[in-house]
Amino acid sequence: GINIHHCVGVRIENCDFRTGDDCIAGYDAENIVVRNCSLNTACNSFRLGGRNLLVEDCRFWGPAEYPHRSSGRYNTLFAFAYYAFAYDTCRFDSENWVVRNCTFSGIDRLMYYNFGGDWNHDARPLRDLTLENVTIQGLSGPAHITTQPEYPIAVTLRNVSVSWRDGLPAEGALHTSRGVKLRLEDVTVEGICG
């Protein structure tokens, strides 16, 4: 994959990632555009912290073609795993994340963000995330978006369709906490009976 720690003005277009580690990783990055890419991994598609992230017209898919570099497993853990490493400089909060016109298939979970509960996340919070015109198929578990109330995050899902491999997991579609402001517009969740 690609590491973009402390980078500004990153443009990644028309790339095909097939890796046993994170496809795109980094923290304290700014003005990132990822467009028309295919992301296949045995780790996380993005393990990222930074501001002004645009991901559009991309295909996220699993399981991975190549095994994880240390464990040997093939499953894709998360499309997005937050990363704001407290042992290095993070100059600003992560904000203005937009993911649009993308498809996700065969990954385990969409997102992992746990501000205040994971040392990989605690340097700076993520302030907002928008997913629009997105199709997500074949998840195996819920997204995890939690924060401390004093560090709120706004999450918007607009024109999003979600389905699971074996029906909605017993633990639900999303783990969340106080401080998460969730806005849903035209969201379809398949696998809910009753």
mmCIF file with all atom_site columns, C-alpha atoms in Angstrom:
data_model
loop_
_atom_site.group_PDB
_atom_site.id
_atom_site.type_symbol
_atom_site.label_atom_id
_atom_site.label_alt_id
_atom_site.label_comp_id
_atom_site.label_asym_id
_atom_site.label_entity_id
_atom_site.label_seq_id
_atom_site.pdbx_PDB_ins_code
_atom_site.Cartn_x
_atom_site.Cartn_y
_atom_site.Cartn_z
_atom_site.occupancy
_atom_site.B_iso_or_equiv
_atom_site.pdbx_formal_charge
_atom_site.auth_seq_id
_atom_site.auth_comp_id
_atom_site.auth_asym_id
_atom_site.auth_atom_id
_atom_site.pdbx_PDB_model_num
ATOM 1   C CA . GLY A 1 1   ? 0.000   0.000   0.000   1.00 0.00 ? 1   GLY A CA 1
ATOM 2   C CA . ILE A 1 2   ? 0.843   3.656   0.340   1.00 0.00 ? 2   ILE A CA 1
ATOM 3   C CA . ASN A 1 3   ? 1.784   5.573   3.514   1.00 0.00 ? 3   ASN A CA 1
ATOM 4   C CA . ILE A 1 4   ? 0.891   9.271   3.544   1.00 0.00 ? 4   ILE A CA 1
ATOM 5   C CA . HIS A 1 5   ? 1.893   10.400  7.061   1.00 0.00 ? 5   HIS A CA 1
ATOM 6   C CA . HIS A 1 6   ? 2.152   14.229  7.234   1.00 0.00 ? 6   HIS A CA 1
ATOM 7   C CA . CYS A 1 7   ? 1.483   14.589  3.483   1.00 0.00 ? 7   CYS A CA 1
ATOM 8   C CA . VAL A 1 8   ? -0.370  17.521  1.892   1.00 0.00 ? 8   VAL A CA 1
ATOM 9   C CA . GLY A 1 9   ? -2.019  17.535  -1.534  1.00 0.00 ? 9   GLY A CA 1
ATOM 10  C CA . VAL A 1 10  ? -2.236  13.783  -2.161  1.00 0.00 ? 10  VAL A CA 1
ATOM 11  C CA . ARG A 1 11  ? -3.962  12.571  -5.337  1.00 0.00 ? 11  ARG A CA 1
ATOM 12  C CA . ILE A 1 12  ? -4.332  8.822   -5.961  1.00 0.00 ? 12  ILE A CA 1
ATOM 13  C CA . GLU A 1 13  ? -6.249  7.976   -9.138  1.00 0.00 ? 13  GLU A CA 1
ATOM 14  C CA . ASN A 1 14  ? -6.875  4.910   -11.304 1.00 0.00 ? 14  ASN A CA 1
ATOM 15  C CA . CYS A 1 15  ? -4.934  2.532   -9.039  1.00 0.00 ? 15  CYS A CA 1
ATOM 16  C CA . ASP A 1 16  ? -5.528  -1.156  -8.314  1.00 0.00 ? 16  ASP A CA 1
ATOM 17  C CA . PHE A 1 17  ? -4.495  -2.086  -4.758  1.00 0.00 ? 17  PHE A CA 1
ATOM 18  C CA . ARG A 1 18  ? -4.174  -5.793  -3.876  1.00 0.00 ? 18  ARG A CA 1
ATOM 19  C CA . THR A 1 19  ? -2.230  -6.143  -0.662  1.00 0.00 ? 19  THR A CA 1
ATOM 20  C CA . GLY A 1 20  ? -1.759  -8.048  2.572   1.00 0.00 ? 20  GLY A CA 1
ATOM 21  C CA . ASP A 1 21  ? -1.557  -4.795  4.543   1.00 0.00 ? 21  ASP A CA 1
ATOM 22  C CA . ASP A 1 22  ? -3.434  -1.457  4.568   1.00 0.00 ? 22  ASP A CA 1
ATOM 23  C CA . CYS A 1 23  ? -4.068  -0.054  1.087   1.00 0.00 ? 23  CYS A CA 1
ATOM 24  C CA . ILE A 1 24  ? -3.749  3.614   2.114   1.00 0.00 ? 24  ILE A CA 1
ATOM 25  C CA . ALA A 1 25  ? -2.431  4.525   5.557   1.00 0.00 ? 25  ALA A CA 1
ATOM 26  C CA . GLY A 1 26  ? -1.334  7.659   7.348   1.00 0.00 ? 26  GLY A CA 1
ATOM 27  C CA . TYR A 1 27  ? -2.169  10.358  9.843   1.00 0.00 ? 27  TYR A CA 1
ATOM 28  C CA . ASP A 1 28  ? -1.842  14.130  9.907   1.00 0.00 ? 28  ASP A CA 1
ATOM 29  C CA . ALA A 1 29  ? -2.490  14.186  6.154   1.00 0.00 ? 29  ALA A CA 1
ATOM 30  C CA . GLU A 1 30  ? -4.337  16.971  4.352   1.00 0.00 ? 30  GLU A CA 1
ATOM 31  C CA . ASN A 1 31  ? -6.180  17.478  1.050   1.00 0.00 ? 31  ASN A CA 1
ATOM 32  C CA . ILE A 1 32  ? -6.397  13.849  -0.075  1.00 0.00 ? 32  ILE A CA 1
ATOM 33  C CA . VAL A 1 33  ? -8.256  12.719  -3.205  1.00 0.00 ? 33  VAL A CA 1
ATOM 34  C CA . VAL A 1 34  ? -8.667  9.028   -3.996  1.00 0.00 ? 34  VAL A CA 1
ATOM 35  C CA . ARG A 1 35  ? -10.589 8.473   -7.231  1.00 0.00 ? 35  ARG A CA 1
ATOM 36  C CA . ASN A 1 36  ? -11.376 5.543   -9.541  1.00 0.00 ? 36  ASN A CA 1
ATOM 37  C CA . CYS A 1 37  ? -9.433  3.025   -7.481  1.00 0.00 ? 37  CYS A CA 1
ATOM 38  C CA . SER A 1 38  ? -9.953  -0.641  -6.633  1.00 0.00 ? 38  SER A CA 1
ATOM 39  C CA . LEU A 1 39  ? -9.006  -1.579  -3.056  1.00 0.00 ? 39  LEU A CA 1
ATOM 40  C CA . ASN A 1 40  ? -8.508  -5.224  -2.024  1.00 0.00 ? 40  ASN A CA 1
ATOM 41  C CA . THR A 1 41  ? -6.769  -6.015  1.253   1.00 0.00 ? 41  THR A CA 1
ATOM 42  C CA . ALA A 1 42  ? -6.338  -8.486  4.094   1.00 0.00 ? 42  ALA A CA 1
ATOM 43  C CA . CYS A 1 43  ? -6.164  -5.552  6.513   1.00 0.00 ? 43  CYS A CA 1
ATOM 44  C CA . ASN A 1 44  ? -7.911  -2.141  6.169   1.00 0.00 ? 44  ASN A CA 1
ATOM 45  C CA . SER A 1 45  ? -8.661  -0.324  2.930   1.00 0.00 ? 45  SER A CA 1
ATOM 46  C CA . PHE A 1 46  ? -7.919  2.995   4.659   1.00 0.00 ? 46  PHE A CA 1
ATOM 47  C CA . ARG A 1 47  ? -6.141  3.413   7.991   1.00 0.00 ? 47  ARG A CA 1
ATOM 48  C CA . LEU A 1 48  ? -6.169  7.161   8.048   1.00 0.00 ? 48  LEU A CA 1
ATOM 49  C CA . GLY A 1 49  ? -6.392  10.416  9.953   1.00 0.00 ? 49  GLY A CA 1
ATOM 50  C CA . GLY A 1 50  ? -6.429  13.821  8.310   1.00 0.00 ? 50  GLY A CA 1
ATOM 51  C CA . ARG A 1 51  ? -8.601  16.539  6.881   1.00 0.00 ? 51  ARG A CA 1
ATOM 52  C CA . ASN A 1 52  ? -10.218 17.150  3.525   1.00 0.00 ? 52  ASN A CA 1
ATOM 53  C CA . LEU A 1 53  ? -10.512 13.551  2.325   1.00 0.00 ? 53  LEU A CA 1
ATOM 54  C CA . LEU A 1 54  ? -12.487 12.821  -0.853  1.00 0.00 ? 54  LEU A CA 1
ATOM 55  C CA . VAL A 1 55  ? -12.947 9.198   -1.916  1.00 0.00 ? 55  VAL A CA 1
ATOM 56  C CA . GLU A 1 56  ? -15.066 8.792   -5.048  1.00 0.00 ? 56  GLU A CA 1
ATOM 57  C CA . ASP A 1 57  ? -15.866 6.253   -7.728  1.00 0.00 ? 57  ASP A CA 1
ATOM 58  C CA . CYS A 1 58  ? -13.924 3.523   -5.929  1.00 0.00 ? 58  CYS A CA 1
ATOM 59  C CA . ARG A 1 59  ? -14.514 -0.207  -5.495  1.00 0.00 ? 59  ARG A CA 1
ATOM 60  C CA . PHE A 1 60  ? -13.728 -1.789  -2.110  1.00 0.00 ? 60  PHE A CA 1
ATOM 61  C CA . TRP A 1 61  ? -13.780 -5.592  -2.200  1.00 0.00 ? 61  TRP A CA 1
ATOM 62  C CA . GLY A 1 62  ? -12.806 -8.674  -0.295  1.00 0.00 ? 62  GLY A CA 1
ATOM 63  C CA . PRO A 1 63  ? -11.769 -11.177 0.679   1.00 0.00 ? 63  PRO A CA 1
ATOM 64  C CA . ALA A 1 64  ? -8.182  -10.370 -0.162  1.00 0.00 ? 64  ALA A CA 1
ATOM 65  C CA . GLU A 1 65  ? -6.255  -12.005 -2.963  1.00 0.00 ? 65  GLU A CA 1
ATOM 66  C CA . TYR A 1 66  ? -3.091  -11.970 -0.836  1.00 0.00 ? 66  TYR A CA 1
ATOM 67  C CA . PRO A 1 67  ? -2.789  -13.001 2.842   1.00 0.00 ? 67  PRO A CA 1
ATOM 68  C CA . HIS A 1 68  ? -2.191  -10.581 5.679   1.00 0.00 ? 68  HIS A CA 1
ATOM 69  C CA . ARG A 1 69  ? 1.546   -10.055 5.986   1.00 0.00 ? 69  ARG A CA 1
ATOM 70  C CA . SER A 1 70  ? 1.803   -11.429 9.543   1.00 0.00 ? 70  SER A CA 1
ATOM 71  C CA . SER A 1 71  ? -1.362  -13.401 10.374  1.00 0.00 ? 71  SER A CA 1
ATOM 72  C CA . GLY A 1 72  ? -1.959  -15.140 7.049   1.00 0.00 ? 72  GLY A CA 1
ATOM 73  C CA . ARG A 1 73  ? -5.731  -14.389 7.085   1.00 0.00 ? 73  ARG A CA 1
ATOM 74  C CA . TYR A 1 74  ? -7.563  -13.116 3.983   1.00 0.00 ? 74  TYR A CA 1
ATOM 75  C CA . ASN A 1 75  ? -10.527 -11.154 5.340   1.00 0.00 ? 75  ASN A CA 1
ATOM 76  C CA . THR A 1 76  ? -10.777 -7.382  4.948   1.00 0.00 ? 76  THR A CA 1
ATOM 77  C CA . LEU A 1 77  ? -11.254 -5.957  8.460   1.00 0.00 ? 77  LEU A CA 1
ATOM 78  C CA . PHE A 1 78  ? -12.543 -2.416  7.811   1.00 0.00 ? 78  PHE A CA 1
ATOM 79  C CA . ALA A 1 79  ? -12.996 -0.144  4.826   1.00 0.00 ? 79  ALA A CA 1
ATOM 80  C CA . PHE A 1 80  ? -12.040 2.757   7.126   1.00 0.00 ? 80  PHE A CA 1
ATOM 81  C CA . ALA A 1 81  ? -10.039 2.421   10.342  1.00 0.00 ? 81  ALA A CA 1
ATOM 82  C CA . TYR A 1 82  ? -9.265  5.759   11.958  1.00 0.00 ? 82  TYR A CA 1
ATOM 83  C CA . TYR A 1 83  ? -5.637  6.597   12.727  1.00 0.00 ? 83  TYR A CA 1
ATOM 84  C CA . ALA A 1 84  ? -4.388  9.575   14.743  1.00 0.00 ? 84  ALA A CA 1
ATOM 85  C CA . PHE A 1 85  ? -1.264  8.375   16.448  1.00 0.00 ? 85  PHE A CA 1
ATOM 86  C CA . ALA A 1 86  ? -0.574  10.160  19.770  1.00 0.00 ? 86  ALA A CA 1
ATOM 87  C CA . TYR A 1 87  ? 3.178   9.408   19.689  1.00 0.00 ? 87  TYR A CA 1
ATOM 88  C CA . ASP A 1 88  ? 3.780   11.673  16.710  1.00 0.00 ? 88  ASP A CA 1
ATOM 89  C CA . THR A 1 89  ? 2.624   15.129  15.667  1.00 0.00 ? 89  THR A CA 1
ATOM 90  C CA . CYS A 1 90  ? -0.988  15.532  14.552  1.00 0.00 ? 90  CYS A CA 1
ATOM 91  C CA . ARG A 1 91  ? -1.467  19.223  13.812  1.00 0.00 ? 91  ARG A CA 1
ATOM 92  C CA . PHE A 1 92  ? -5.235  19.320  13.342  1.00 0.00 ? 92  PHE A CA 1
ATOM 93  C CA . ASP A 1 93  ? -8.495  17.467  13.894  1.00 0.00 ? 93  ASP A CA 1
ATOM 94  C CA . SER A 1 94  ? -9.620  15.172  11.097  1.00 0.00 ? 94  SER A CA 1
ATOM 95  C CA . GLU A 1 95  ? -12.603 16.635  9.246   1.00 0.00 ? 95  GLU A CA 1
ATOM 96  C CA . ASN A 1 96  ? -14.408 16.963  5.957   1.00 0.00 ? 96  ASN A CA 1
ATOM 97  C CA . TRP A 1 97  ? -14.358 13.284  4.979   1.00 0.00 ? 97  TRP A CA 1
ATOM 98  C CA . VAL A 1 98  ? -16.568 12.561  1.960   1.00 0.00 ? 98  VAL A CA 1
ATOM 99  C CA . VAL A 1 99  ? -17.033 9.121   0.400   1.00 0.00 ? 99  VAL A CA 1
ATOM 100 C CA . ARG A 1 100 ? -19.293 9.102   -2.653  1.00 0.00 ? 100 ARG A CA 1
ATOM 101 C CA . ASN A 1 101 ? -20.254 6.955   -5.621  1.00 0.00 ? 101 ASN A CA 1
ATOM 102 C CA . CYS A 1 102 ? -18.447 3.913   -4.203  1.00 0.00 ? 102 CYS A CA 1
ATOM 103 C CA . THR A 1 103 ? -19.224 0.210   -3.850  1.00 0.00 ? 103 THR A CA 1
ATOM 104 C CA . PHE A 1 104 ? -18.188 -2.078  -0.999  1.00 0.00 ? 104 PHE A CA 1
ATOM 105 C CA . SER A 1 105 ? -18.476 -5.876  -1.161  1.00 0.00 ? 105 SER A CA 1
ATOM 106 C CA . GLY A 1 106 ? -17.187 -8.742  0.968   1.00 0.00 ? 106 GLY A CA 1
ATOM 107 C CA . ILE A 1 107 ? -15.536 -6.636  3.668   1.00 0.00 ? 107 ILE A CA 1
ATOM 108 C CA . ASP A 1 108 ? -16.104 -7.419  7.348   1.00 0.00 ? 108 ASP A CA 1
ATOM 109 C CA . ARG A 1 109 ? -17.072 -3.978  8.665   1.00 0.00 ? 109 ARG A CA 1
ATOM 110 C CA . LEU A 1 110 ? -17.394 -0.510  7.219   1.00 0.00 ? 110 LEU A CA 1
ATOM 111 C CA . MET A 1 111 ? -15.763 1.678   9.876   1.00 0.00 ? 111 MET A CA 1
ATOM 112 C CA . TYR A 1 112 ? -13.807 1.601   13.122  1.00 0.00 ? 112 TYR A CA 1
ATOM 113 C CA . TYR A 1 113 ? -13.550 4.856   15.097  1.00 0.00 ? 113 TYR A CA 1
ATOM 114 C CA . ASN A 1 114 ? -13.180 4.803   18.894  1.00 0.00 ? 114 ASN A CA 1
ATOM 115 C CA . PHE A 1 115 ? -11.985 8.218   20.093  1.00 0.00 ? 115 PHE A CA 1
ATOM 116 C CA . GLY A 1 116 ? -11.078 8.073   23.761  1.00 0.00 ? 116 GLY A CA 1
ATOM 117 C CA . GLY A 1 117 ? -10.948 4.283   23.766  1.00 0.00 ? 117 GLY A CA 1
ATOM 118 C CA . ASP A 1 118 ? -8.154  3.320   21.378  1.00 0.00 ? 118 ASP A CA 1
ATOM 119 C CA . TRP A 1 119 ? -4.579  4.601   21.573  1.00 0.00 ? 119 TRP A CA 1
ATOM 120 C CA . ASN A 1 120 ? -4.345  4.674   17.754  1.00 0.00 ? 120 ASN A CA 1
ATOM 121 C CA . HIS A 1 121 ? -7.153  7.248   17.667  1.00 0.00 ? 121 HIS A CA 1
ATOM 122 C CA . ASP A 1 122 ? -6.478  9.575   20.566  1.00 0.00 ? 122 ASP A CA 1
ATOM 123 C CA . ALA A 1 123 ? -4.185  12.289  19.178  1.00 0.00 ? 123 ALA A CA 1
ATOM 124 C CA . ARG A 1 124 ? -7.008  14.176  17.410  1.00 0.00 ? 124 ARG A CA 1
ATOM 125 C CA . PRO A 1 125 ? -10.711 13.437  16.820  1.00 0.00 ? 125 PRO A CA 1
ATOM 126 C CA . LEU A 1 126 ? -12.603 12.921  13.572  1.00 0.00 ? 126 LEU A CA 1
ATOM 127 C CA . ARG A 1 127 ? -15.250 15.654  13.300  1.00 0.00 ? 127 ARG A CA 1
ATOM 128 C CA . ASP A 1 128 ? -17.393 14.616  10.325  1.00 0.00 ? 128 ASP A CA 1
ATOM 129 C CA . LEU A 1 129 ? -17.937 11.884  7.774   1.00 0.00 ? 129 LEU A CA 1
ATOM 130 C CA . THR A 1 130 ? -20.391 11.779  4.840   1.00 0.00 ? 130 THR A CA 1
ATOM 131 C CA . LEU A 1 131 ? -21.199 8.738   2.710   1.00 0.00 ? 131 LEU A CA 1
ATOM 132 C CA . GLU A 1 132 ? -23.397 9.394   -0.318  1.00 0.00 ? 132 GLU A CA 1
ATOM 133 C CA . ASN A 1 133 ? -24.498 7.284   -3.274  1.00 0.00 ? 133 ASN A CA 1
ATOM 134 C CA . VAL A 1 134 ? -22.875 4.208   -1.764  1.00 0.00 ? 134 VAL A CA 1
ATOM 135 C CA . THR A 1 135 ? -23.735 0.499   -2.007  1.00 0.00 ? 135 THR A CA 1
ATOM 136 C CA . ILE A 1 136 ? -22.409 -1.786  0.729   1.00 0.00 ? 136 ILE A CA 1
ATOM 137 C CA . GLN A 1 137 ? -22.926 -5.564  0.300   1.00 0.00 ? 137 GLN A CA 1
ATOM 138 C CA . GLY A 1 138 ? -21.874 -8.572  2.300   1.00 0.00 ? 138 GLY A CA 1
ATOM 139 C CA . LEU A 1 139 ? -20.766 -7.081  5.627   1.00 0.00 ? 139 LEU A CA 1
ATOM 140 C CA . SER A 1 140 ? -20.206 -9.529  8.488   1.00 0.00 ? 140 SER A CA 1
ATOM 141 C CA . GLY A 1 141 ? -20.455 -7.105  11.416  1.00 0.00 ? 141 GLY A CA 1
ATOM 142 C CA . PRO A 1 142 ? -21.508 -3.629  12.505  1.00 0.00 ? 142 PRO A CA 1
ATOM 143 C CA . ALA A 1 143 ? -19.630 -0.387  12.060  1.00 0.00 ? 143 ALA A CA 1
ATOM 144 C CA . HIS A 1 144 ? -18.100 1.009   15.249  1.00 0.00 ? 144 HIS A CA 1
ATOM 145 C CA . ILE A 1 145 ? -18.265 4.798   15.671  1.00 0.00 ? 145 ILE A CA 1
ATOM 146 C CA . THR A 1 146 ? -17.851 5.983   19.253  1.00 0.00 ? 146 THR A CA 1
ATOM 147 C CA . THR A 1 147 ? -16.443 9.126   20.813  1.00 0.00 ? 147 THR A CA 1
ATOM 148 C CA . GLN A 1 148 ? -16.340 11.150  23.990  1.00 0.00 ? 148 GLN A CA 1
ATOM 149 C CA . PRO A 1 149 ? -19.266 13.643  24.294  1.00 0.00 ? 149 PRO A CA 1
ATOM 150 C CA . GLU A 1 150 ? -16.876 16.619  24.328  1.00 0.00 ? 150 GLU A CA 1
ATOM 151 C CA . TYR A 1 151 ? -15.520 15.530  20.901  1.00 0.00 ? 151 TYR A CA 1
ATOM 152 C CA . PRO A 1 152 ? -18.674 15.115  18.781  1.00 0.00 ? 152 PRO A CA 1
ATOM 153 C CA . ILE A 1 153 ? -18.677 13.628  15.296  1.00 0.00 ? 153 ILE A CA 1
ATOM 154 C CA . ALA A 1 154 ? -21.340 14.225  12.626  1.00 0.00 ? 154 ALA A CA 1
ATOM 155 C CA . VAL A 1 155 ? -22.018 11.163  10.448  1.00 0.00 ? 155 VAL A CA 1
ATOM 156 C CA . THR A 1 156 ? -24.269 11.532  7.391   1.00 0.00 ? 156 THR A CA 1
ATOM 157 C CA . LEU A 1 157 ? -25.434 8.645   5.211   1.00 0.00 ? 157 LEU A CA 1
ATOM 158 C CA . ARG A 1 158 ? -27.253 9.794   2.072   1.00 0.00 ? 158 ARG A CA 1
ATOM 159 C CA . ASN A 1 159 ? -28.598 7.400   -0.560  1.00 0.00 ? 159 ASN A CA 1
ATOM 160 C CA . VAL A 1 160 ? -26.870 4.380   0.993   1.00 0.00 ? 160 VAL A CA 1
ATOM 161 C CA . SER A 1 161 ? -27.800 0.700   0.715   1.00 0.00 ? 161 SER A CA 1
ATOM 162 C CA . VAL A 1 162 ? -26.409 -1.850  3.214   1.00 0.00 ? 162 VAL A CA 1
ATOM 163 C CA . SER A 1 163 ? -26.632 -5.655  3.369   1.00 0.00 ? 163 SER A CA 1
ATOM 164 C CA . TRP A 1 164 ? -24.964 -8.445  5.368   1.00 0.00 ? 164 TRP A CA 1
ATOM 165 C CA . ARG A 1 165 ? -23.596 -11.846 4.387   1.00 0.00 ? 165 ARG A CA 1
ATOM 166 C CA . ASP A 1 166 ? -25.735 -13.793 6.835   1.00 0.00 ? 166 ASP A CA 1
ATOM 167 C CA . GLY A 1 167 ? -28.433 -11.290 7.766   1.00 0.00 ? 167 GLY A CA 1
ATOM 168 C CA . LEU A 1 168 ? -28.200 -8.447  10.245  1.00 0.00 ? 168 LEU A CA 1
ATOM 169 C CA . PRO A 1 169 ? -25.775 -9.353  13.074  1.00 0.00 ? 169 PRO A CA 1
ATOM 170 C CA . ALA A 1 170 ? -27.222 -9.843  16.551  1.00 0.00 ? 170 ALA A CA 1
ATOM 171 C CA . GLU A 1 171 ? -25.210 -6.829  17.753  1.00 0.00 ? 171 GLU A CA 1
ATOM 172 C CA . GLY A 1 172 ? -26.953 -4.564  15.199  1.00 0.00 ? 172 GLY A CA 1
ATOM 173 C CA . ALA A 1 173 ? -25.829 -2.402  12.305  1.00 0.00 ? 173 ALA A CA 1
ATOM 174 C CA . LEU A 1 174 ? -23.864 0.240   14.208  1.00 0.00 ? 174 LEU A CA 1
ATOM 175 C CA . HIS A 1 175 ? -22.161 0.604   17.585  1.00 0.00 ? 175 HIS A CA 1
ATOM 176 C CA . THR A 1 176 ? -22.375 4.245   18.592  1.00 0.00 ? 176 THR A CA 1
ATOM 177 C CA . SER A 1 177 ? -22.206 6.512   21.642  1.00 0.00 ? 177 SER A CA 1
ATOM 178 C CA . ARG A 1 178 ? -23.230 9.909   22.932  1.00 0.00 ? 178 ARG A CA 1
ATOM 179 C CA . GLY A 1 179 ? -21.461 12.518  20.871  1.00 0.00 ? 179 GLY A CA 1
ATOM 180 C CA . VAL A 1 180 ? -22.244 10.803  17.550  1.00 0.00 ? 180 VAL A CA 1
ATOM 181 C CA . LYS A 1 181 ? -24.704 12.890  15.542  1.00 0.00 ? 181 LYS A CA 1
ATOM 182 C CA . LEU A 1 182 ? -26.164 10.500  12.985  1.00 0.00 ? 182 LEU A CA 1
ATOM 183 C CA . ARG A 1 183 ? -28.161 11.741  9.992   1.00 0.00 ? 183 ARG A CA 1
ATOM 184 C CA . LEU A 1 184 ? -29.784 9.210   7.644   1.00 0.00 ? 184 LEU A CA 1
ATOM 185 C CA . GLU A 1 185 ? -31.306 10.171  4.272   1.00 0.00 ? 185 GLU A CA 1
ATOM 186 C CA . ASP A 1 186 ? -32.611 7.493   1.880   1.00 0.00 ? 186 ASP A CA 1
ATOM 187 C CA . VAL A 1 187 ? -30.842 4.643   3.641   1.00 0.00 ? 187 VAL A CA 1
ATOM 188 C CA . THR A 1 188 ? -31.864 1.031   2.963   1.00 0.00 ? 188 THR A CA 1
ATOM 189 C CA . VAL A 1 189 ? -30.785 -1.710  5.359   1.00 0.00 ? 189 VAL A CA 1
ATOM 190 C CA . GLU A 1 190 ? -31.426 -5.248  4.109   1.00 0.00 ? 190 GLU A CA 1
ATOM 191 C CA . GLY A 1 191 ? -31.704 -8.232  6.433   1.00 0.00 ? 191 GLY A CA 1
ATOM 192 C CA . ILE A 1 192 ? -34.096 -6.758  8.992   1.00 0.00 ? 192 ILE A CA 1
ATOM 193 C CA . CYS A 1 193 ? -37.200 -8.860  9.535   1.00 0.00 ? 193 CYS A CA 1
ATOM 194 C CA . GLY A 1 194 ? -40.414 -7.770  11.220  1.00 0.00 ? 194 GLY A CA 1
#
